[in-house]
mmCIF file of C-alpha atoms (C1' of nucleotides) in Angstrom:
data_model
loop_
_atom_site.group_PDB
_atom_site.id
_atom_site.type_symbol
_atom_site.label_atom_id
_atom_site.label_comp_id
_atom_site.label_asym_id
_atom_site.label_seq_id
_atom_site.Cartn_x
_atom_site.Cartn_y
_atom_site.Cartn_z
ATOM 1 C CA UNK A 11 28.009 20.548 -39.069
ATOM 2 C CA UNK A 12 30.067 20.643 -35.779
ATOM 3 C CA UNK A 13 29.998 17.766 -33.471
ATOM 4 C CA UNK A 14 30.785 18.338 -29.998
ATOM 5 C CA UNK A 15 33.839 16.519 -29.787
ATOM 6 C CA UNK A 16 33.494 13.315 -26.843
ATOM 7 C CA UNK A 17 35.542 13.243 -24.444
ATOM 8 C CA UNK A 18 37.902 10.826 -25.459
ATOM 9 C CA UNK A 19 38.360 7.405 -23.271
ATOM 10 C CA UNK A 20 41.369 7.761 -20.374
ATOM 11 C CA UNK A 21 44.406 7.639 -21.930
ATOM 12 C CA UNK A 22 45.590 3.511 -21.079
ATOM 13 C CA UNK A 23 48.842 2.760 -21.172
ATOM 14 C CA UNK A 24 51.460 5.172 -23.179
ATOM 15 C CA UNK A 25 54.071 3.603 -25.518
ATOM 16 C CA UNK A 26 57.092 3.424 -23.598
ATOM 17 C CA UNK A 27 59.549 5.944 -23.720
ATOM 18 C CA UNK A 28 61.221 5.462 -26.231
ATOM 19 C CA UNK A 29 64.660 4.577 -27.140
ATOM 20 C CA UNK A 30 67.276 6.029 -29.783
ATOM 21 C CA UNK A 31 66.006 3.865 -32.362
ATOM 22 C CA UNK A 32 67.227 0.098 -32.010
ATOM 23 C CA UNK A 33 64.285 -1.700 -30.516
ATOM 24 C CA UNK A 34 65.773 -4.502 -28.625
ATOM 25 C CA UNK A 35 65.969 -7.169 -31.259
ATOM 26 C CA UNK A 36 63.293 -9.685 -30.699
ATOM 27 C CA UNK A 37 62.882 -13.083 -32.482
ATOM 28 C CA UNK A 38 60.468 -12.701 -34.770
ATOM 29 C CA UNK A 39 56.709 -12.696 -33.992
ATOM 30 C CA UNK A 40 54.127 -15.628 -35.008
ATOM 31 C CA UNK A 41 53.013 -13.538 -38.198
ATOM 32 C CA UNK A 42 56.538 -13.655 -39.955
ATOM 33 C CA UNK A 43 55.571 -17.160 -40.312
ATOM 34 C CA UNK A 44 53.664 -16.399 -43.127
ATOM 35 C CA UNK A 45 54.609 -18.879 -45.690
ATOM 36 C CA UNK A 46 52.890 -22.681 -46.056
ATOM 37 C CA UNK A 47 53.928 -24.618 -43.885
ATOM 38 C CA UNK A 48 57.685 -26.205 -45.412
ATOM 39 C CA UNK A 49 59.720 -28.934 -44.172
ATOM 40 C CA UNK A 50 62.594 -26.721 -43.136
ATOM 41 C CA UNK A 51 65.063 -27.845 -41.296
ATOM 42 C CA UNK A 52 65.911 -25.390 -39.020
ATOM 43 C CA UNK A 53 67.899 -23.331 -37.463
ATOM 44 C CA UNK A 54 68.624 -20.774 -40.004
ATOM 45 C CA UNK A 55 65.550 -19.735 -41.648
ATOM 46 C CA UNK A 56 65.650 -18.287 -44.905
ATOM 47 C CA UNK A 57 62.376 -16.216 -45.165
ATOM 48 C CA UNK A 58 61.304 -14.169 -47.396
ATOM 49 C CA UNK A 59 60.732 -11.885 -45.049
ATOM 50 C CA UNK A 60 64.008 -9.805 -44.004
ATOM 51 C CA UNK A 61 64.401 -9.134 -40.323
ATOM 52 C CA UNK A 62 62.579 -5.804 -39.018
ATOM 53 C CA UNK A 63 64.850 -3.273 -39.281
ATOM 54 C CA UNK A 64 63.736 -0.400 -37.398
ATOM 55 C CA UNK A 65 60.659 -1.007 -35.989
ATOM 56 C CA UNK A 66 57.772 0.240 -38.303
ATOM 57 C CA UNK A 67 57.610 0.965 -42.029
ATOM 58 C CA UNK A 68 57.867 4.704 -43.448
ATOM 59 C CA UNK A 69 59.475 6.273 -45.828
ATOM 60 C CA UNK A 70 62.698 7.214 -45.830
ATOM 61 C CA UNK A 71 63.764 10.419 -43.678
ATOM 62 C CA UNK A 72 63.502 13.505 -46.015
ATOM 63 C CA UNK A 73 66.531 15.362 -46.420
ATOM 64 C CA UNK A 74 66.543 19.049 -44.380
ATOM 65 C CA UNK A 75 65.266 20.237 -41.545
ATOM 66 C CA UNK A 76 61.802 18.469 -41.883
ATOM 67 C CA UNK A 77 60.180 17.843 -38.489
ATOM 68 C CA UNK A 78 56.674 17.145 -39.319
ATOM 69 C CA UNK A 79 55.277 14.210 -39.379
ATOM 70 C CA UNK A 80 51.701 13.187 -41.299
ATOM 71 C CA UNK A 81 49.307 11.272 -38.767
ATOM 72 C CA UNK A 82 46.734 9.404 -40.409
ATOM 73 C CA UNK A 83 44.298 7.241 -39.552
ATOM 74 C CA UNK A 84 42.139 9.799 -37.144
ATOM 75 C CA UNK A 85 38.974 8.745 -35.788
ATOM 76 C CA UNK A 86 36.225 11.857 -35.702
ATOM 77 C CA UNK A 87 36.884 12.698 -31.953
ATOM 78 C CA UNK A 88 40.588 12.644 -32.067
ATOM 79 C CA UNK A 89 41.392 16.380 -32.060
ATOM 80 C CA UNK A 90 43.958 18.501 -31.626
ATOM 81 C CA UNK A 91 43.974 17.961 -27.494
ATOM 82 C CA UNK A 92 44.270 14.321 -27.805
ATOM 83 C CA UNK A 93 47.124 14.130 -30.236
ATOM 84 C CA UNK A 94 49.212 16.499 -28.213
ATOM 85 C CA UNK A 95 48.492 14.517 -25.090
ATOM 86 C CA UNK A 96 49.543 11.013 -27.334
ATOM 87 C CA UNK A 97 53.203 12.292 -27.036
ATOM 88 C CA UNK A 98 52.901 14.123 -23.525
ATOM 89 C CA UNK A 99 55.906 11.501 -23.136
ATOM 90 C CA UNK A 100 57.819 11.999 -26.088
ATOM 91 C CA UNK A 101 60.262 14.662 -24.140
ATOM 92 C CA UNK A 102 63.286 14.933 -23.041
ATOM 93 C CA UNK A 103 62.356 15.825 -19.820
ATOM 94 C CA UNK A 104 60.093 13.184 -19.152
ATOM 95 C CA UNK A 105 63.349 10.547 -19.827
ATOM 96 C CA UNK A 106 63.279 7.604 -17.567
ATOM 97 C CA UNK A 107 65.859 4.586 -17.106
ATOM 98 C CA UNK A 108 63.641 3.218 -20.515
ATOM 99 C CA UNK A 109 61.100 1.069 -18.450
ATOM 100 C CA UNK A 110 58.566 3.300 -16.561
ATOM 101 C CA UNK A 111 55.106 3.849 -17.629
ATOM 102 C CA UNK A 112 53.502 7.198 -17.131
ATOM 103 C CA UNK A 113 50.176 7.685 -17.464
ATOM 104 C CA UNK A 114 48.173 11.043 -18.429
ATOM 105 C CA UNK A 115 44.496 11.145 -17.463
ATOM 106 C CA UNK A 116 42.447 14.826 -17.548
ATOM 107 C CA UNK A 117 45.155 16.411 -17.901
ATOM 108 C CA UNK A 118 47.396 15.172 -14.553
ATOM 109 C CA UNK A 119 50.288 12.881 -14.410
ATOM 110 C CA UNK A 120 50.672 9.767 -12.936
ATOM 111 C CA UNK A 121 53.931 7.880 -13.249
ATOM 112 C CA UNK A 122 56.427 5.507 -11.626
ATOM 113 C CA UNK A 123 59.138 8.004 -12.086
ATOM 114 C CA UNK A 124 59.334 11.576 -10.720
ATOM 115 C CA UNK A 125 57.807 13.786 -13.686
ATOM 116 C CA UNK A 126 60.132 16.138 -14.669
ATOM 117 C CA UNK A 127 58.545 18.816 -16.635
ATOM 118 C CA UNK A 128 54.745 19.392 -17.289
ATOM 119 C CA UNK A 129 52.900 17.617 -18.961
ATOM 120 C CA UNK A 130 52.502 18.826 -21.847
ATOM 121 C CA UNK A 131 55.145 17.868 -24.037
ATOM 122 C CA UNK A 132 57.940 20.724 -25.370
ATOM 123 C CA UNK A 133 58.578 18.494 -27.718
ATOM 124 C CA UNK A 134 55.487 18.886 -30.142
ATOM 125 C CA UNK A 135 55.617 22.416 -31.628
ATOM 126 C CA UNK A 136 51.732 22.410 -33.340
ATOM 127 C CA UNK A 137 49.204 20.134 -33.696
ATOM 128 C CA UNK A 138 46.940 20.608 -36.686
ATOM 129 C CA UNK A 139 43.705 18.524 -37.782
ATOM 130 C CA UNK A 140 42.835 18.538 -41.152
ATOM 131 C CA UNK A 141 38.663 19.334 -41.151
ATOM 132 C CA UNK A 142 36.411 19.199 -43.744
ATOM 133 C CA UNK A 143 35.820 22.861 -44.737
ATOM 134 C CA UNK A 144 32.281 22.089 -45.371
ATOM 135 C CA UNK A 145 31.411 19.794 -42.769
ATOM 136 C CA UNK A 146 34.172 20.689 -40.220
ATOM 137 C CA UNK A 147 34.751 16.843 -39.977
ATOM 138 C CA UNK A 148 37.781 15.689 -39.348
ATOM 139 C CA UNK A 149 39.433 14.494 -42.434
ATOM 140 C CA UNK A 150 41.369 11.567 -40.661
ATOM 141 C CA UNK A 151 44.456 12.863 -40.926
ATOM 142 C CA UNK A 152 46.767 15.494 -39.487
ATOM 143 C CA UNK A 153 49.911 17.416 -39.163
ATOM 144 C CA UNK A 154 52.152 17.252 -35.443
ATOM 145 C CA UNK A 155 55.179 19.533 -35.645
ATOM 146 C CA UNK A 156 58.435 18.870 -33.674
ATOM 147 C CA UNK A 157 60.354 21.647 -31.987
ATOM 148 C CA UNK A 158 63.336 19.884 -33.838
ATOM 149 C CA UNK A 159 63.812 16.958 -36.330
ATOM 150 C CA UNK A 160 65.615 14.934 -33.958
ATOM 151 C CA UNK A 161 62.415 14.525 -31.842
ATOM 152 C CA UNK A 162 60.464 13.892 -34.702
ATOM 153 C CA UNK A 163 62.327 11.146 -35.679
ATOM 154 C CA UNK A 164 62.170 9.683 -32.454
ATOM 155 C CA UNK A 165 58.653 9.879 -32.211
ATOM 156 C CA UNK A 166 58.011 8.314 -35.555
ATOM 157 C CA UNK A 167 60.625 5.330 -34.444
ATOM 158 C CA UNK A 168 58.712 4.486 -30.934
ATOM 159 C CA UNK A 169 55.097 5.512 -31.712
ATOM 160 C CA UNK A 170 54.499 3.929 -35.277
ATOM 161 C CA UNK A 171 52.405 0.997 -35.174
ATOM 162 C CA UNK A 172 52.314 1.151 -31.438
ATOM 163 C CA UNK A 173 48.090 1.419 -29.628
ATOM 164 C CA UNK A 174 46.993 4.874 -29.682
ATOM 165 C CA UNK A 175 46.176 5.539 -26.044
ATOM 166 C CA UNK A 176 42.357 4.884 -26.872
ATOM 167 C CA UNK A 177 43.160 0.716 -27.378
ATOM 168 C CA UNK A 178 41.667 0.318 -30.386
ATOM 169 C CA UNK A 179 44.039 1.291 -33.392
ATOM 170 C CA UNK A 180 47.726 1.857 -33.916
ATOM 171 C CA UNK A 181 49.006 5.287 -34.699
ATOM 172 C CA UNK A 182 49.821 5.444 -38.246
ATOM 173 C CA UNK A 183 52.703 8.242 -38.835
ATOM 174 C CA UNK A 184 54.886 9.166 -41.329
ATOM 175 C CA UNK A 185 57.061 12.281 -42.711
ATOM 176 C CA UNK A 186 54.889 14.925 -44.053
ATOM 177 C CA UNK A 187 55.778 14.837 -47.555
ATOM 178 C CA UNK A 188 55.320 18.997 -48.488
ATOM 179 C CA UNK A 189 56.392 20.376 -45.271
ATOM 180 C CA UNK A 190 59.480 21.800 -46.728
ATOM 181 C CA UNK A 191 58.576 21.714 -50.256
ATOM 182 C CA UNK A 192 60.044 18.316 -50.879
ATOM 183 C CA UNK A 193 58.328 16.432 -53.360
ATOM 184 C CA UNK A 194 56.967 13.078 -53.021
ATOM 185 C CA UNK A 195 58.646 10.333 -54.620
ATOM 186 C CA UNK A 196 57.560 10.177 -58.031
ATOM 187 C CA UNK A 197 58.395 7.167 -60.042
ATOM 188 C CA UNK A 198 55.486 4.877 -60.550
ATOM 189 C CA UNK A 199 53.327 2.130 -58.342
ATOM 190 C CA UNK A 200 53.004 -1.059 -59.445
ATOM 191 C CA UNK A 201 50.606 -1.821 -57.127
ATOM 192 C CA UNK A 202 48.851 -5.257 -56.194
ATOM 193 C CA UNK A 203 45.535 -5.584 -54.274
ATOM 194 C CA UNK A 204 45.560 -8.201 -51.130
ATOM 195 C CA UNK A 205 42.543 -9.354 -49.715
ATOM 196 C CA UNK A 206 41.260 -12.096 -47.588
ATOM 197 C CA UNK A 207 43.634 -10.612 -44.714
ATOM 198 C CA UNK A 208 44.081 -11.701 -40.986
ATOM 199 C CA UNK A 209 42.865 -9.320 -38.184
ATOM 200 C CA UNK A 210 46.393 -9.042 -37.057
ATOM 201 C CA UNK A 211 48.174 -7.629 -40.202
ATOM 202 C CA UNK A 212 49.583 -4.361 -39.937
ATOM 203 C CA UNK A 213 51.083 -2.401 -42.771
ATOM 204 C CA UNK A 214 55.133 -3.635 -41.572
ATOM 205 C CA UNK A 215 53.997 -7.082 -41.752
ATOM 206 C CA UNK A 216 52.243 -6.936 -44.766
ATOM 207 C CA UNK A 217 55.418 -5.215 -46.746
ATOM 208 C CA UNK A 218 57.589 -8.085 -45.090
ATOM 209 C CA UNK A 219 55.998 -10.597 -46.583
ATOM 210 C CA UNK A 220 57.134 -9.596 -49.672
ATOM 211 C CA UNK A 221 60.309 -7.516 -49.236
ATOM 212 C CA UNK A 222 62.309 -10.184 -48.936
ATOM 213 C CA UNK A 223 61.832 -11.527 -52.352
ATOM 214 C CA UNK A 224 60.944 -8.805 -54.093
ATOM 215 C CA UNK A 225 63.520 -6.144 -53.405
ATOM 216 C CA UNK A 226 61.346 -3.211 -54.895
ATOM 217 C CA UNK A 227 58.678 -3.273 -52.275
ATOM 218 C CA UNK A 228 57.898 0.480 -52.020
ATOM 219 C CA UNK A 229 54.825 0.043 -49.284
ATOM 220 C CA UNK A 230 52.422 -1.514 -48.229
ATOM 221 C CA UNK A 231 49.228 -0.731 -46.532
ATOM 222 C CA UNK A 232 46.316 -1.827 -44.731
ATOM 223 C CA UNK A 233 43.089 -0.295 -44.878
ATOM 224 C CA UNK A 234 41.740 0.633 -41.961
ATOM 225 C CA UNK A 235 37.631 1.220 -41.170
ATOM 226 C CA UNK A 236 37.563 4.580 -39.667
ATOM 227 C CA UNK A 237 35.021 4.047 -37.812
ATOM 228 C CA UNK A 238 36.017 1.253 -35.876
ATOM 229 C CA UNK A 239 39.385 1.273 -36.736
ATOM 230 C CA UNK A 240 40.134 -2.194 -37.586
ATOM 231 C CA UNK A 241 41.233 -3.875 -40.807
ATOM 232 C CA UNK A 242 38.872 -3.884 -43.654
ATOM 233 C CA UNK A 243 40.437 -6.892 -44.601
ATOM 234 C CA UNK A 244 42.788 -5.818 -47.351
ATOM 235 C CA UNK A 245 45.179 -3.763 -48.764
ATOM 236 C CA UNK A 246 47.816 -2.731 -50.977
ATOM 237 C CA UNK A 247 51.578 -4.032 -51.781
ATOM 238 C CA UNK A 248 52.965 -1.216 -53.958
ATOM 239 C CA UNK A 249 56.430 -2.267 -56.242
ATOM 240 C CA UNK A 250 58.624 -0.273 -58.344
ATOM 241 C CA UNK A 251 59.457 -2.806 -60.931
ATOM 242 C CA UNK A 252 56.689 -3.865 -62.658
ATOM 243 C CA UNK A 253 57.847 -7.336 -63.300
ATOM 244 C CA UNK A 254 57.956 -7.751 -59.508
ATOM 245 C CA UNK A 255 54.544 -6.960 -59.188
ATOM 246 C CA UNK A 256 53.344 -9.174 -61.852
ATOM 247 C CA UNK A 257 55.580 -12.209 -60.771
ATOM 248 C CA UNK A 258 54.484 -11.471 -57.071
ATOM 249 C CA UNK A 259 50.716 -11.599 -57.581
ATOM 250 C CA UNK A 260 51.439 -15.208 -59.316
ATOM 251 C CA UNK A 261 53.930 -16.594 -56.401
ATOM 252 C CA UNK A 262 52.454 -15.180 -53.671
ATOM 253 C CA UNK A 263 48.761 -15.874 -54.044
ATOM 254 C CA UNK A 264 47.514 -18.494 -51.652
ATOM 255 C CA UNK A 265 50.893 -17.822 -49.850
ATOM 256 C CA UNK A 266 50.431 -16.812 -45.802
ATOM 257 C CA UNK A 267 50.514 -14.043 -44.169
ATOM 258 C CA UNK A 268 49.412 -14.385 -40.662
ATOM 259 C CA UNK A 269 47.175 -16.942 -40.053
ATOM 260 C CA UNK A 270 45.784 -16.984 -43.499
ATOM 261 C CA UNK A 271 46.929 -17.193 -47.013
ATOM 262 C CA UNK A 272 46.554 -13.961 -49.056
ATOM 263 C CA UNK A 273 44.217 -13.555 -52.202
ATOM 264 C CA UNK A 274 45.716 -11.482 -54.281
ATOM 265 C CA UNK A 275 44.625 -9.924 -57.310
ATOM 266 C CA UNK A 276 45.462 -6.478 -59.632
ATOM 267 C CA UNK A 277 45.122 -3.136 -58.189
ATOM 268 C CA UNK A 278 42.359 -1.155 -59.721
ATOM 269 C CA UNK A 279 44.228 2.326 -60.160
ATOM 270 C CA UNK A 280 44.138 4.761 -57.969
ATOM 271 C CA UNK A 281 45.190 8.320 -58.745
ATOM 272 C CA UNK A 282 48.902 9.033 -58.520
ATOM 273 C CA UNK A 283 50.772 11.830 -58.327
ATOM 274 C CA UNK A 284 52.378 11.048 -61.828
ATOM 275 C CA UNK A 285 48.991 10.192 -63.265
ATOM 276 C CA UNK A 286 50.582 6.741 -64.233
ATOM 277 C CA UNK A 287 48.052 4.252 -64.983
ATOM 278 C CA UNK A 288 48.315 1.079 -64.245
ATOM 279 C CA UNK A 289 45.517 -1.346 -65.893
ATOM 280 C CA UNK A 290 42.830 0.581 -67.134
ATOM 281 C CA UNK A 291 39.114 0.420 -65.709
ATOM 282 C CA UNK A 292 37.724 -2.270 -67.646
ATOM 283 C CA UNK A 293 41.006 -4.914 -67.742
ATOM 284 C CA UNK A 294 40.022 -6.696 -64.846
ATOM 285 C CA UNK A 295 38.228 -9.647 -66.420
ATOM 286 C CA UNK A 296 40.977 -9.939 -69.148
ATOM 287 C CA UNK A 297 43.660 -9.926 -66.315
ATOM 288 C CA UNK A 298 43.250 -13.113 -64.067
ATOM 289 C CA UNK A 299 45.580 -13.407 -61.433
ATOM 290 C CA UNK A 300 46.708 -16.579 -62.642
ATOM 291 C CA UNK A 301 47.292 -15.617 -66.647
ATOM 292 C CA UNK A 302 49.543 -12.772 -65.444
ATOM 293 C CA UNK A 303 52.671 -13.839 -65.829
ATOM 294 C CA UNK A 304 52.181 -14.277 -69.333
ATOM 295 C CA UNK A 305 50.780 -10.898 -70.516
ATOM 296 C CA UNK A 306 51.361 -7.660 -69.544
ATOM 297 C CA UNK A 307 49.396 -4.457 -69.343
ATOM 298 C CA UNK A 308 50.958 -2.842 -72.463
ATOM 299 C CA UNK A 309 49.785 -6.085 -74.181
ATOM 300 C CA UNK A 310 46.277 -5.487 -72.709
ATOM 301 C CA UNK A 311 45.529 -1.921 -73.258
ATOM 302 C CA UNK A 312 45.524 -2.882 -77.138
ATOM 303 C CA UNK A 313 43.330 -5.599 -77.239
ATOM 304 C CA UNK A 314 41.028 -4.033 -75.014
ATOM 305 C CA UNK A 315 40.895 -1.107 -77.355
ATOM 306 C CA UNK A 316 39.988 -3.392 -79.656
ATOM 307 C CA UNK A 317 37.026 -4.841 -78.129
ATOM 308 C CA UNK A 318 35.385 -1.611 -76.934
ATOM 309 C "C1'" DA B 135 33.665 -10.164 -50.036
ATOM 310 C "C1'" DG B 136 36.063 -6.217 -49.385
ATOM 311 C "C1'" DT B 137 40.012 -1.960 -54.498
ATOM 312 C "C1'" DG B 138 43.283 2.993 -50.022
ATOM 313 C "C1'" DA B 139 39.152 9.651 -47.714
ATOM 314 C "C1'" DG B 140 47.592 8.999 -47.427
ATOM 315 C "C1'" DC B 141 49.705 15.399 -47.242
ATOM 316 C "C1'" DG B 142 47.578 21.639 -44.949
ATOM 317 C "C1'" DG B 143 48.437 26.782 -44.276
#
DNA sequence: AGTGAGCGG
């Protein structure tokens, strides 16, 4: 049924405005230290992490005129009213010297820099919620066109992984996949499960961990409670070379991320796009994380055929 | 200990 939708909390602070991509370059935070402890001697350090590039993990800008982006992540009351107001800030109007912080609460300005145009942004074209046909719950996820790509992009770049103005959870964005009939990537996952997680890993520290020594590191992702929208705990490290996934879930179990070193076991699957299976329900006993290095899933399936 | 409610009209 419909639920009145709660006002949401004030707006806090808004991500700063942002900036044509290149975050300032920033020496890495606490949880790139992610490995054991080594006797290093410094400076140089040689992680396995590479450097963050552009700010937040995503996929790679689709080709065309896309300017959608996927929001995910979506608590119940965040409608279409609160998502608009998220990037009240994102326009060109609204441009500052970089550094001022404006601040949208019921609907009025309030900034340290003369507000240019309303504030509502021109920038965002349509907001769109998905809902539960049934239920009319939201679905946790959502569509926010851009008047052009360009703005899009921008918004992705400086929003990403940044507080959504409620405090508690970081906007999760990406480029909608369909918008423009573009079709998702579709070569397999070789996908790992992570547990035993810090509070503080996000989705772009979790892939770091492991991008820089395995260099097919398609994604990773944390999964978030939507209810209280913290971490669960785990998540997912998804590869496109299979041996990288099985050599990874040997090397890096027990290795840090964060404060705390990762337990990492198998994915069970989960449906792709491709239908590609990856260890059949069942395998998980015969698949320990530590015998996988020496078997592999086509070696599996047969014996486990022949046991059922 | 926990295996992703991540793609519409």
């Amino acid at each position: 049924m419909m639920q009145p939708t709660p006002t949401p909390p004030p707006p806090q602070q808004m991500p700063h405005q942002y900036q044509y991509q290149q975050q300032p370059p920033q020496q890495p935070p606490p949880y790139m230290m992610m490995m054991p402890p080594q006797p290093q001697p410094q400076p140089q350090p040689p992680p396995m992490w590479a450097p963050p590039q552009q700010g937040q993990q995503q996929q790679a800008a689709p080709p065309g005129e896309i300017r959608t982006l996927w929001i995910g992540d979506l608590q119940y009351w965040m409608d279409e009213n609160y998502i608009s107001s998220c990037f009240a800030h994102s326009g060109e109007g609204n441009k500052t010297n970089g550094s001022g912080i404006s601040r949208r609460v019921r609907g009025r300005c309030y900034g340290l820099y003369p507000i240019t145009q309303p504030c509502f942004s021109l920038q965002v074209a349509s907001v769109k919620v998905i809902r539960n046909k049934q239920t009319g719950q939201v679905e946790g996820y959502g569509f926010v066109e851009f008047v052009t790509r360009a703005a899009a992009e921008r918004v992705l770049q400086t929003y990403n992984g940044t507080p959504m103005p409620n405090g508690e959870q970081n906007f999760r964005l990406n480029w909608a996949s369909f918008s423009a009939g573009e079709r998702r990537d579709e070569t397999p996952d070789f996908t790992i499960f992570v547990g035993d997680l810090a509070a503080d890993v996000t989705d772009y520290m979790l892939q770091e961990t492991f991008r820089g020594r395995y260099s097919s590191v398609k994604g990773a992702k944390v999964v978030i409670d939507r209810l209280t929208g913290r971490t669960k705990g785990y998540g997912f490290v998804r590869f496109a070379d299979e041996s990288e996934q099985l050599r990874a879930m040997t090397e890096m179990n027990g290795a840090f991320c964060s404060t705390r070193p990762m337990r990492i076991g198998p994915a069970t699957n989960k449906k792709t796009l491709s239908g590609q299976q990856q260890y059949p329900k069942g395998c998980q006993e015969a698949l320990s994380s530590w015998g996988l290095e020496l078997i592999s899933a086509e070696m599996v399936i047969p014996l486990v055929r022949a046991l059922t």
